[in-house]
Short mmCIF file of C-alpha atoms in Angstrom, two decimals:
data_model
loop_
_atom_site.label_atom_id
_atom_site.label_comp_id
_atom_site.label_asym_id
_atom_site.label_seq_id
_atom_site.Cartn_x
_atom_site.Cartn_y
_atom_site.Cartn_z
CA MET A 901 -7.06 31.52 19.79
CA THR A 902 -11.31 31.87 20.33
CA ASP A 903 -12.22 28.09 20.95
CA ALA A 904 -14.33 27.37 17.31
CA ASN A 905 -9.66 28.03 16.24
CA SER A 906 -8.95 25.84 18.30
CA GLU A 907 -10.96 22.84 17.95
CA LEU A 908 -10.05 22.99 14.49
CA VAL A 909 -6.58 23.11 15.78
CA GLN A 910 -7.02 20.05 16.86
CA ARG A 911 -7.99 18.31 14.16
CA LEU A 912 -5.36 20.06 11.68
CA ASN A 913 -2.76 18.65 14.37
CA ILE A 914 -4.47 14.96 13.67
CA ILE A 915 -4.34 15.22 9.92
CA LEU A 916 -0.61 16.55 10.50
CA GLN A 917 0.07 13.09 12.79
CA ASN A 918 -1.46 11.39 10.10
CA ALA A 919 1.51 13.26 7.49
CA LEU A 920 4.38 12.53 9.68
CA ALA A 921 3.50 9.18 9.81
CA GLY A 922 3.44 9.14 6.70
CA ILE A 923 6.94 10.60 5.22
CA ASN A 924 8.43 8.41 7.81
CA GLN A 925 6.70 4.71 6.55
CA TYR A 926 7.01 5.64 3.08
CA PHE A 927 10.14 6.75 2.82
CA LEU A 928 11.20 3.92 4.71
CA HIS A 929 9.24 2.03 2.21
CA ALA A 930 10.82 3.58 -0.81
CA ARG A 931 14.29 2.39 0.27
CA MET A 932 13.50 -0.84 1.30
CA LEU A 933 11.85 -1.77 -1.26
CA LYS A 934 14.61 0.45 -4.29
CA HIS A 935 16.40 -2.56 -1.42
CA TRP A 936 15.06 -4.84 -2.92
CA GLY A 937 15.29 -3.85 -6.41
CA PHE A 938 12.32 -2.84 -7.09
CA MET A 939 12.59 0.28 -8.27
CA LYS A 940 9.37 1.91 -9.80
CA LEU A 941 7.23 1.28 -6.26
CA ALA A 942 11.48 3.45 -5.10
CA ASP A 943 10.43 5.16 -6.55
CA HIS A 944 6.89 5.85 -5.73
CA GLU A 945 6.44 5.50 -2.16
CA TYR A 946 10.26 8.26 -2.30
CA LYS A 947 7.44 10.70 -3.71
CA GLU A 948 4.99 10.58 -1.52
CA SER A 949 7.15 10.87 0.74
CA ILE A 950 7.81 14.19 -0.11
CA GLU A 951 4.33 14.81 -1.26
CA GLU A 952 2.94 14.07 2.62
CA MET A 953 5.95 16.98 3.53
CA ARG A 954 4.67 19.49 1.83
CA GLN A 955 1.90 18.36 2.62
CA ALA A 956 2.39 18.23 6.77
CA ASP A 957 4.80 22.21 5.90
CA GLN A 958 1.74 23.55 4.64
CA LEU A 959 -0.86 21.72 7.83
CA VAL A 960 2.14 23.74 10.19
CA GLU A 961 1.51 26.75 8.44
CA ARG A 962 -2.32 26.75 8.11
CA ILE A 963 -2.17 25.19 12.23
CA LEU A 964 -0.01 28.55 13.28
CA SER A 965 -2.00 30.98 10.59
CA LEU A 966 -4.94 30.72 12.48
CA GLY A 967 -2.62 31.01 16.07
CA GLY A 968 -2.60 27.23 17.15
CA VAL A 969 0.68 24.91 17.82
CA PRO A 970 1.60 22.79 14.91
CA ASN A 971 1.54 19.05 17.51
CA MET A 972 5.25 18.44 15.24
CA GLN A 973 6.45 15.78 18.59
CA ALA A 974 3.50 13.51 17.77
CA ILE A 975 3.82 10.98 14.92
CA GLY A 976 1.28 8.63 14.08
CA ASN A 977 2.80 4.58 14.17
CA LEU A 978 3.48 3.44 11.17
CA SER A 979 2.95 0.50 9.86
CA ILE A 980 6.25 -0.94 8.10
CA GLY A 981 5.75 -4.54 6.03
CA ARG A 982 8.50 -7.09 5.25
CA ASP A 983 7.51 -7.87 1.70
CA VAL A 984 6.03 -6.03 -1.50
CA GLU A 985 2.22 -6.95 -0.65
CA ALA A 986 2.70 -5.94 3.05
CA VAL A 987 4.35 -2.82 2.68
CA LEU A 988 0.91 -1.93 -0.42
CA ARG A 989 -1.23 -2.89 2.49
CA ALA A 990 -0.03 -1.28 5.21
CA ASP A 991 0.43 2.44 3.15
CA LEU A 992 -2.84 1.73 1.99
CA VAL A 993 -4.41 1.75 5.80
CA LEU A 994 -2.00 4.99 6.76
CA GLU A 995 -3.95 6.73 3.53
CA GLU A 996 -7.43 5.38 4.98
CA ARG A 997 -6.40 7.28 8.91
CA ALA A 998 -5.58 9.77 7.32
CA HIS A 999 -8.06 10.40 5.36
CA GLN A 1000 -11.02 9.25 8.61
CA GLY A 1001 -9.75 12.67 9.61
CA LEU A 1002 -9.68 15.01 7.11
CA ASP A 1003 -13.93 14.93 6.80
CA ALA A 1004 -14.41 16.27 9.98
CA ALA A 1005 -12.20 18.93 10.15
CA LEU A 1006 -13.15 20.42 6.31
CA GLN A 1007 -16.60 20.02 7.69
CA LEU A 1008 -15.26 22.56 10.75
CA SER A 1009 -13.26 25.30 8.89
CA ALA A 1010 -16.42 25.43 5.81
CA GLY A 1011 -18.72 25.66 9.02
CA GLN A 1012 -16.58 28.19 10.36
CA GLY A 1013 -16.33 30.14 7.18
CA ASP A 1014 -12.63 29.18 7.63
CA ASN A 1015 -11.20 29.19 3.53
CA ALA A 1016 -8.12 29.01 3.27
CA THR A 1017 -7.90 25.85 5.63
CA ALA A 1018 -11.64 23.80 3.46
CA ARG A 1019 -9.39 24.43 0.57
CA LEU A 1020 -6.01 22.67 2.17
CA LEU A 1021 -7.56 20.22 3.20
CA GLU A 1022 -9.32 19.58 0.16
CA VAL A 1023 -6.27 19.59 -1.25
CA ILE A 1024 -4.57 16.90 0.56
CA ARG A 1025 -8.30 14.82 0.58
CA ARG A 1026 -7.96 14.55 -3.18
CA ASN A 1027 -4.09 13.51 -2.56
CA GLU A 1028 -4.63 11.36 -0.66
CA GLU A 1029 -8.05 9.79 -2.71
CA GLU A 1030 -5.45 9.14 -4.97
CA HIS A 1031 -2.49 7.88 -3.82
CA MET A 1032 -5.51 5.36 -2.35
CA ALA A 1033 -6.86 4.20 -5.87
CA PHE A 1034 -3.37 3.42 -6.30
CA LEU A 1035 -2.15 1.13 -4.21
CA ARG A 1036 -5.84 -0.32 -4.40
CA THR A 1037 -4.97 -0.98 -7.62
CA GLN A 1038 -1.12 -2.23 -7.01
CA LEU A 1039 -3.27 -4.28 -5.14
CA GLU A 1040 -5.75 -5.38 -7.07
CA LEU A 1041 -3.03 -6.15 -10.56
CA LEU A 1042 -1.04 -7.98 -7.48
CA ASP A 1043 -2.91 -10.12 -7.16
CA ASP A 1044 -4.30 -11.46 -10.81
CA VAL A 1045 -0.93 -11.31 -12.33
CA GLY A 1046 0.06 -13.21 -9.54
CA THR A 1047 2.39 -12.34 -7.36
CA ASP A 1048 5.94 -13.03 -9.29
CA ALA A 1049 4.94 -11.52 -12.50
CA TYR A 1050 3.67 -8.02 -10.35
CA LEU A 1051 7.35 -8.20 -8.83
CA GLN A 1052 8.98 -8.60 -11.98
CA MET A 1053 6.63 -5.56 -13.62
CA GLN A 1054 7.99 -3.42 -10.71
CA THR A 1055 12.62 -3.64 -11.43
#
């Protein structure tokens, strides 16, 4: 593995770490929301967990193709909400943290002419941006209509 690939693999492993955290955080939030009776949000969280798993799979494949070793032992910090608003806020923080590491890795891969990695990271970035927009919209809606009305919409 070249030094350039080594740096890129390190960055991809950080992105993988965030994806692994996302799998667990969204899965637990999905089950908590289901238990609380908020099925619409629970379904959305579950789908996000699966999406993070797909991203982790793609990152593992890419790291291996670059001659690196995927680090599946390091998982980013989880932030578990104790109510619906806290769940949404915790997920937004997770997405923002994940998004931060993408730009540097994208620039590095594009600078190296590694179009396969750049394409993968673009897709992941779009997914993260879509989820951040969803979470921001939910938090704005919760603020606009109030907690009780918002929660009724989620059953």
